Short mmCIF file of C-alpha atoms and ligand atoms in Angstrom, two decimals:
data_model
loop_
_atom_site.label_atom_id
_atom_site.label_comp_id
_atom_site.label_asym_id
_atom_site.label_seq_id
_atom_site.Cartn_x
_atom_site.Cartn_y
_atom_site.Cartn_z
CA UNK Y 1 135.37 145.13 118.67
CA UNK Y 2 134.78 146.96 115.39
CA UNK Y 3 135.97 150.05 117.17
CA UNK Y 4 139.48 148.57 117.09
CA UNK Y 5 139.23 148.24 113.33
CA UNK Y 6 138.37 151.82 112.65
CA UNK Y 7 141.17 153.09 114.90
CA UNK Y 8 143.72 150.67 113.50
CA UNK Y 9 142.69 151.61 110.01
CA UNK Y 10 142.57 149.33 107.01
CA UNK Y 11 145.36 151.29 105.35
CA UNK Y 12 147.71 149.32 107.61
CA UNK Y 13 149.48 146.26 106.31
CA UNK Y 14 150.72 143.69 108.80
CA UNK Y 15 153.30 140.95 108.31
CA UNK Y 16 153.09 138.19 110.89
CA UNK Y 17 156.26 136.10 111.03
CA UNK Y 18 155.69 132.59 112.40
CA UNK Y 19 152.00 131.89 112.07
CA UNK Y 20 151.82 129.04 114.55
CA UNK Y 21 149.34 129.06 117.40
CA UNK Y 22 149.58 132.70 118.55
CA UNK Y 23 150.58 134.22 115.23
CA UNK Y 24 147.67 132.72 113.34
CA UNK Y 25 145.23 133.76 116.08
CA UNK Y 26 146.56 137.31 115.93
CA UNK Y 27 146.30 137.33 112.12
CA UNK Y 28 142.76 135.94 112.22
CA UNK Y 29 141.69 138.57 114.77
CA UNK Y 30 143.19 141.44 112.80
CA UNK Y 31 141.56 140.29 109.58
CA UNK Y 32 138.16 140.54 111.23
CA UNK Y 33 138.93 144.24 111.54
CA UNK Y 34 139.59 144.67 107.84
CA UNK Y 35 143.39 145.02 108.07
CA UNK Y 36 145.63 143.49 105.40
CA UNK Y 37 147.57 140.68 107.04
CA UNK Y 38 150.18 138.44 105.42
CA UNK Y 39 151.39 135.39 107.32
CA UNK Y 40 154.67 133.50 107.11
CA UNK Y 41 155.13 129.77 107.18
CA UNK Y 42 158.12 127.52 106.51
CA UNK Y 43 156.15 125.56 103.93
CA UNK Y 44 154.22 126.80 100.92
CA UNK Y 45 150.48 127.22 101.53
CA UNK Y 46 147.60 127.67 99.06
CA UNK Y 47 146.31 130.74 100.92
CA UNK Y 48 147.34 133.87 98.92
CA UNK Y 49 147.87 135.69 102.22
CA UNK Y 50 150.67 133.30 103.16
CA UNK Y 51 154.31 133.68 102.20
CA UNK Y 52 157.26 131.42 102.81
CA UNK Y 53 160.00 132.35 105.26
CA UNK Y 54 162.51 129.84 106.59
CA UNK Y 55 165.64 131.30 108.11
CA UNK Y 56 167.38 127.93 108.30
CA UNK Y 57 167.07 127.39 104.54
CA UNK Y 58 167.65 131.00 103.63
CA UNK Y 59 164.20 131.26 102.06
CA UNK Y 60 163.19 134.89 102.38
CA UNK Y 61 160.02 136.69 101.25
CA UNK Y 62 159.91 138.38 97.84
CA UNK Y 63 160.06 142.18 97.64
CA UNK Y 64 156.35 142.56 96.99
CA UNK Y 65 155.55 141.01 100.37
CA UNK Y 66 157.17 144.07 101.97
CA UNK Y 67 155.31 146.60 99.78
CA UNK Y 68 153.39 149.05 101.95
CA UNK Y 69 154.07 147.22 105.21
CA UNK Y 70 153.40 149.34 108.29
CA UNK Y 71 153.39 146.76 111.11
CA UNK Y 72 155.26 143.55 111.88
CA UNK Y 73 154.74 140.91 114.56
CA UNK Y 74 157.34 138.19 115.04
CA UNK Y 75 156.27 135.00 116.80
CA UNK Y 76 159.38 132.98 115.89
CA UNK Y 77 161.55 131.57 118.68
CA UNK Y 78 165.36 131.94 118.71
CA UNK Y 79 167.32 129.70 116.34
CA UNK Y 80 169.62 127.03 117.72
CA UNK Y 81 172.50 129.48 117.98
CA UNK Y 82 170.40 131.90 120.01
CA UNK Y 83 169.92 134.42 117.21
CA UNK Y 84 166.65 135.90 116.11
CA UNK Y 85 165.59 134.29 112.79
CA UNK Y 86 163.86 137.42 111.47
CA UNK Y 87 166.66 139.83 112.29
CA UNK Y 88 169.30 137.39 111.17
CA UNK Y 89 167.76 137.14 107.68
CA UNK Y 90 165.88 140.39 107.18
CA UNK Y 91 167.23 143.17 109.37
CA UNK Y 92 168.36 145.42 106.53
CA UNK Y 93 165.04 144.98 104.64
CA UNK Y 94 163.09 145.88 107.78
CA UNK Y 95 165.24 148.93 108.42
CA UNK Y 96 164.37 150.27 104.97
CA UNK Y 97 160.62 150.10 105.60
CA UNK Y 98 158.56 152.97 106.99
CA UNK Y 99 157.45 150.80 109.93
CA UNK Y 100 155.13 152.25 112.54
CA UNK Y 101 155.41 149.33 114.92
CA UNK Y 102 157.19 146.00 115.40
CA UNK Y 103 155.97 143.49 117.97
CA UNK Y 104 158.02 140.58 119.28
CA UNK Y 105 156.60 137.65 121.25
CA UNK Y 106 159.05 136.67 123.97
CA UNK Y 107 158.73 134.58 127.12
CA UNK Y 108 158.59 135.18 130.85
CA UNK Y 109 161.34 132.53 131.06
CA UNK Y 110 163.77 135.47 130.86
CA UNK Y 111 162.91 136.30 134.50
CA UNK Y 112 164.24 132.94 135.70
CA UNK Y 113 163.27 131.34 138.98
CA UNK Y 114 161.85 133.64 141.67
CA UNK Y 115 160.68 130.85 143.98
CA UNK Y 116 157.08 131.84 143.48
CA UNK Y 117 157.57 135.61 143.88
CA UNK Y 118 155.85 138.03 141.51
CA UNK Y 119 157.87 139.37 138.58
CA UNK Y 120 157.20 142.55 136.67
CA UNK Y 121 158.84 144.38 133.79
CA UNK Y 122 161.06 146.44 136.10
CA UNK Y 123 162.72 143.28 137.47
CA UNK Y 124 166.09 142.47 135.97
CA UNK Y 125 165.93 139.40 133.74
CA UNK Y 126 167.80 136.50 135.30
CA UNK Y 127 167.45 133.60 132.86
CA UNK Y 128 168.23 130.21 134.28
CA UNK Y 129 167.66 127.94 131.29
CA UNK Y 130 169.87 128.09 128.24
CA UNK Y 131 166.84 128.64 126.02
CA UNK Y 132 165.85 131.66 128.13
CA UNK Y 133 169.36 133.09 127.78
CA UNK Y 134 168.94 132.74 124.02
CA UNK Y 135 165.58 134.46 124.28
CA UNK Y 136 167.05 137.36 126.24
CA UNK Y 137 169.71 137.64 123.56
CA UNK Y 138 166.97 137.94 120.90
CA UNK Y 139 165.13 140.57 122.94
CA UNK Y 140 168.41 142.50 123.08
CA UNK Y 141 168.87 142.17 119.30
CA UNK Y 142 165.39 143.58 118.74
CA UNK Y 143 165.87 146.39 121.26
CA UNK Y 144 169.16 147.38 119.64
CA UNK Y 145 167.76 147.19 116.09
CA UNK Y 146 166.55 150.83 116.05
CA UNK Y 147 163.17 149.55 114.89
CA UNK Y 148 160.03 150.74 116.79
CA UNK Y 149 159.94 147.52 118.82
CA UNK Y 150 157.55 146.43 121.55
CA UNK Y 151 158.26 143.16 123.36
CA UNK Y 152 155.53 140.98 124.86
CA UNK Y 153 156.68 138.53 127.52
CA UNK Y 154 154.36 135.53 127.66
CA UNK Y 155 153.90 132.68 130.12
CA UNK Y 156 152.31 129.33 129.09
CA UNK Y 157 150.01 129.93 126.12
CA UNK Y 158 146.77 127.98 125.84
CA UNK Y 159 143.53 128.25 123.94
CA UNK Y 160 141.13 126.30 121.73
CA UNK Y 161 143.04 123.39 120.22
CA UNK Y 162 145.96 123.65 122.65
CA UNK Y 163 144.91 123.13 126.24
CA UNK Y 164 144.73 120.57 129.03
CA UNK Y 165 141.69 119.07 127.25
CA UNK Y 166 143.88 117.99 124.33
CA UNK Y 167 146.47 116.65 126.80
CA UNK Y 168 143.75 114.59 128.50
CA UNK Y 169 142.43 113.34 125.17
CA UNK Y 170 145.92 112.33 124.03
CA UNK Y 171 146.67 110.72 127.40
CA UNK Y 172 149.52 113.14 127.99
CA UNK Y 173 148.32 114.37 131.37
CA UNK Y 174 150.37 113.69 134.50
CA UNK Y 175 148.89 114.95 137.73
CA UNK Y 176 152.02 116.10 139.52
CA UNK Y 177 152.19 117.73 142.93
CA UNK Y 178 155.08 119.97 143.92
CA UNK Y 179 154.60 122.03 147.06
CA UNK Y 180 154.08 125.78 146.47
CA UNK Y 181 154.67 125.40 142.72
CA UNK Y 182 152.62 127.71 140.50
CA UNK Y 183 152.50 128.47 136.79
CA UNK Y 184 151.32 131.60 135.03
CA UNK Y 185 149.41 131.35 131.80
CA UNK Y 186 147.64 133.35 129.10
CA UNK Y 187 144.79 132.58 126.73
CA UNK Y 188 145.78 133.10 123.09
CA UNK Y 189 142.82 135.46 122.54
CA UNK Y 190 144.21 137.79 125.20
CA UNK Y 191 147.60 137.93 123.48
CA UNK Y 192 145.95 139.04 120.23
CA UNK Y 193 143.47 141.41 121.83
CA UNK Y 194 145.96 142.99 124.24
CA UNK Y 195 148.27 143.81 121.33
CA UNK Y 196 145.39 145.20 119.28
CA UNK Y 197 144.23 147.26 122.27
CA UNK Y 198 147.70 148.79 122.62
CA UNK Y 199 147.88 149.56 118.90
CA UNK Y 200 144.46 151.09 118.89
CA UNK Y 201 145.30 153.33 121.82
CA UNK Y 202 148.89 153.98 120.76
CA UNK Y 203 148.51 157.75 120.72
CA UNK Y 204 146.85 158.09 124.12
CA UNK Y 205 148.87 155.53 126.11
CA UNK Y 206 152.45 155.93 127.25
CA UNK Y 207 154.67 153.63 125.16
CA UNK Y 208 156.27 150.76 127.09
CA UNK Y 209 158.88 148.75 125.32
CA UNK Y 210 158.43 145.59 127.41
CA UNK Y 211 155.05 144.32 128.56
CA UNK Y 212 154.02 141.11 130.34
CA UNK Y 213 150.83 139.54 129.00
CA UNK Y 214 149.56 137.12 131.66
CA UNK Y 215 146.24 136.41 133.34
CA UNK Y 216 145.33 137.41 136.91
CA UNK Y 217 145.73 134.07 138.66
CA UNK Y 218 148.92 132.02 138.59
CA UNK Y 219 148.09 128.68 140.16
CA UNK Y 220 149.12 125.05 140.47
CA UNK Y 221 148.88 122.66 137.56
CA UNK Y 222 146.68 120.35 139.63
CA UNK Y 223 143.97 123.01 140.00
CA UNK Y 224 143.87 123.38 136.23
CA UNK Y 225 143.75 119.65 135.55
CA UNK Y 226 141.11 119.08 138.24
CA UNK Y 227 138.95 121.82 136.70
CA UNK Y 228 139.15 120.18 133.26
CA UNK Y 229 138.20 116.77 134.64
CA UNK Y 230 135.29 118.40 136.49
CA UNK Y 231 134.03 120.02 133.27
CA UNK Y 232 134.37 116.68 131.48
CA UNK Y 233 132.55 114.91 134.31
CA UNK Y 234 135.45 112.47 134.68
CA UNK Y 235 137.57 111.38 137.62
CA UNK Y 236 141.06 112.84 137.74
CA UNK Y 237 143.87 110.25 137.79
CA UNK Y 238 145.77 109.98 141.02
CA UNK Y 239 148.37 112.53 141.98
CA UNK Y 240 152.08 111.74 141.71
CA UNK Y 241 154.68 113.56 143.81
CA UNK Y 242 157.13 115.57 141.73
CA UNK Y 243 160.10 113.75 143.24
CA UNK Y 244 158.65 110.44 142.02
CA UNK Y 245 157.59 111.74 138.57
CA UNK Y 246 160.73 113.76 137.87
CA UNK Y 247 162.88 111.09 136.25
CA UNK Y 248 160.15 110.07 133.85
CA UNK Y 249 159.64 113.61 132.57
CA UNK Y 250 161.34 114.83 129.40
CA UNK Y 251 164.17 117.32 129.98
CA UNK Y 252 161.86 120.04 128.58
CA UNK Y 253 159.04 119.14 130.99
CA UNK Y 254 161.49 119.00 133.90
CA UNK Y 255 162.80 122.44 133.01
CA UNK Y 256 159.33 123.93 133.55
CA UNK Y 257 159.08 122.43 137.02
CA UNK Y 258 162.37 123.82 138.27
CA UNK Y 259 161.24 127.41 137.84
CA UNK Y 260 158.51 128.97 139.93
CA UNK Y 261 157.23 132.51 139.45
CA UNK Y 262 154.10 134.61 139.39
CA UNK Y 263 153.94 136.94 136.41
CA UNK Y 264 152.42 140.33 137.12
CA UNK Y 265 150.10 141.92 134.54
CA UNK Y 266 149.74 145.21 136.41
CA UNK Y 267 151.42 147.27 133.72
CA UNK Y 268 149.10 145.94 131.00
CA UNK Y 269 145.88 145.68 132.98
CA UNK Y 270 146.11 148.50 135.56
CA UNK Y 271 148.47 151.12 134.15
CA UNK Y 272 147.51 150.67 130.50
CA UNK Y 273 143.91 149.61 131.13
CA UNK Y 274 143.60 146.40 129.07
CA UNK Y 275 140.64 144.31 130.22
CA UNK Y 276 141.39 140.60 130.01
CA UNK Y 277 138.84 138.47 128.14
CA UNK Y 278 139.83 135.43 130.25
CA UNK Y 279 141.01 136.69 133.61
CA UNK Y 280 141.86 133.25 134.96
CA UNK Y 281 142.20 129.60 133.88
CA UNK Y 282 138.57 128.83 134.70
CA UNK Y 283 137.25 131.46 132.29
CA UNK Y 284 139.76 130.46 129.62
CA UNK Y 285 139.17 126.73 129.95
CA UNK Y 286 135.41 127.17 129.74
CA UNK Y 287 136.08 128.68 126.32
CA UNK Y 288 138.32 125.72 125.36
CA UNK Y 289 135.67 123.29 126.63
CA UNK Y 290 133.04 124.86 124.34
CA UNK Y 291 135.48 124.40 121.47
CA UNK Y 292 135.97 120.65 122.05
CA UNK Y 293 132.20 120.18 122.11
CA UNK Y 294 131.74 121.67 118.63
N1 LIG R 301 153.88 127.92 123.66
C1 LIG R 301 154.03 128.56 124.79
O1 LIG R 301 153.46 128.22 125.84
C2 LIG R 301 154.89 129.80 124.83
C3 LIG R 301 155.03 130.50 126.02
C4 LIG R 301 155.76 131.68 126.03
C5 LIG R 301 156.36 132.17 124.87
N2 LIG R 301 156.25 131.44 123.73
C6 LIG R 301 156.90 132.00 122.51
O2 LIG R 301 155.95 132.84 121.89
C7 LIG R 301 156.05 132.72 120.46
C8 LIG R 301 154.75 132.20 119.88
O3 LIG R 301 154.45 130.96 120.52
P1 LIG R 301 153.52 129.87 119.82
O4 LIG R 301 153.42 128.75 120.79
O5 LIG R 301 152.31 130.54 119.30
O6 LIG R 301 154.48 129.44 118.62
P2 LIG R 301 154.36 128.20 117.60
O7 LIG R 301 152.96 127.74 117.49
O8 LIG R 301 155.40 127.21 117.99
O9 LIG R 301 154.80 128.89 116.24
C9 LIG R 301 156.12 129.25 115.97
C10 LIG R 301 156.20 129.71 114.53
O10 LIG R 301 157.58 130.00 114.22
C11 LIG R 301 157.86 129.50 112.92
N3 LIG R 301 159.31 129.23 112.86
C12 LIG R 301 160.05 128.53 113.74
N4 LIG R 301 161.36 128.54 113.37
C13 LIG R 301 161.42 129.25 112.22
C14 LIG R 301 162.47 129.61 111.35
N5 LIG R 301 163.75 129.25 111.60
N6 LIG R 301 162.19 130.35 110.24
C15 LIG R 301 160.92 130.72 109.98
N7 LIG R 301 159.86 130.41 110.78
C16 LIG R 301 160.12 129.69 111.88
C17 LIG R 301 156.99 128.26 112.77
O11 LIG R 301 156.81 128.05 111.40
P3 LIG R 301 155.85 126.89 110.78
O12 LIG R 301 154.47 127.46 110.87
O13 LIG R 301 156.30 126.70 109.40
O14 LIG R 301 156.04 125.69 111.68
C18 LIG R 301 155.73 128.67 113.51
O15 LIG R 301 154.84 129.31 112.64
C19 LIG R 301 157.25 131.79 120.21
O16 LIG R 301 158.41 132.54 120.07
C20 LIG R 301 157.29 130.95 121.47
O17 LIG R 301 158.57 130.42 121.72
C21 LIG R 301 155.52 130.28 123.67
#
């Protein structure tokens, strides 16, 4: 691990926009390597490494936040009009910085529904949901920004504090069966570490502008829920058929069930050589299980 630090160098200064679940994990991981990392939030925090950025209220960071910045990661979703909040508010500031790298967290929703077929970066995006069309629009804005952008397309993100265990605890779990339906997913630690791996090896690896970050084993939701109940030593509630559950699901939840795809990580893990920490949901959930026992 410390090897990453020395190669990344502590002369680098990172700004992480949108320090929610993935952004704060990335920031925390980088800090362990001795990098300077400043994190944005929409509300003021006591932490001196946090700054306020809220595109909807026009609250932008002060000039000193940008001093010496070399790297930026944006983890902020599109705004309600489908524009990118960071570019909308700060594009000209960013263009005046001597940036080495800009990362953008996107979603695999841009691929649309492939009826369970594998999707890779060479497939044409075919967004089905309106929110995925907005996302593709933001990707396009970043790609056309002339900044040194790298886009990471992510499936369902989980990790300690945000996993099926929390859903079970909060009684939010519905055991739904839909024939042949799979979901892809990624542990938050692999998002952070994959990005750091690519940065560390930037000079020896071919640069790819769009990279999927997913684990090796897309699978049904039931398998995941069953595995969590097994680890907890509890009996899984009974299964409901999707057609019977559908009308009780929120529009957002329904939207996840009407798309079915397997996200390929071959570019990241075979071509570029990143070794996943959690290669499948079992490995990742064991880590989450340890966390809930603390
Ligand atoms: N969750 C998933 O399963 C999933 C899957 C694929 C892709 N993604 C995408 O990947 C990215 C990271 O996901 P995540 O789940 O880690 O995100 P998250 O926890 O929801 O965090 C999003 C961050 O964006 C900030 N933000 C939102 N709107 C903003 C605005 N208008 N101005 C300034 N800041 C704003 C939030 O600020 P505050 O901290 O102040 O709330 C928060 O820190 C997001 O773009 C997400 O849509 C998520």
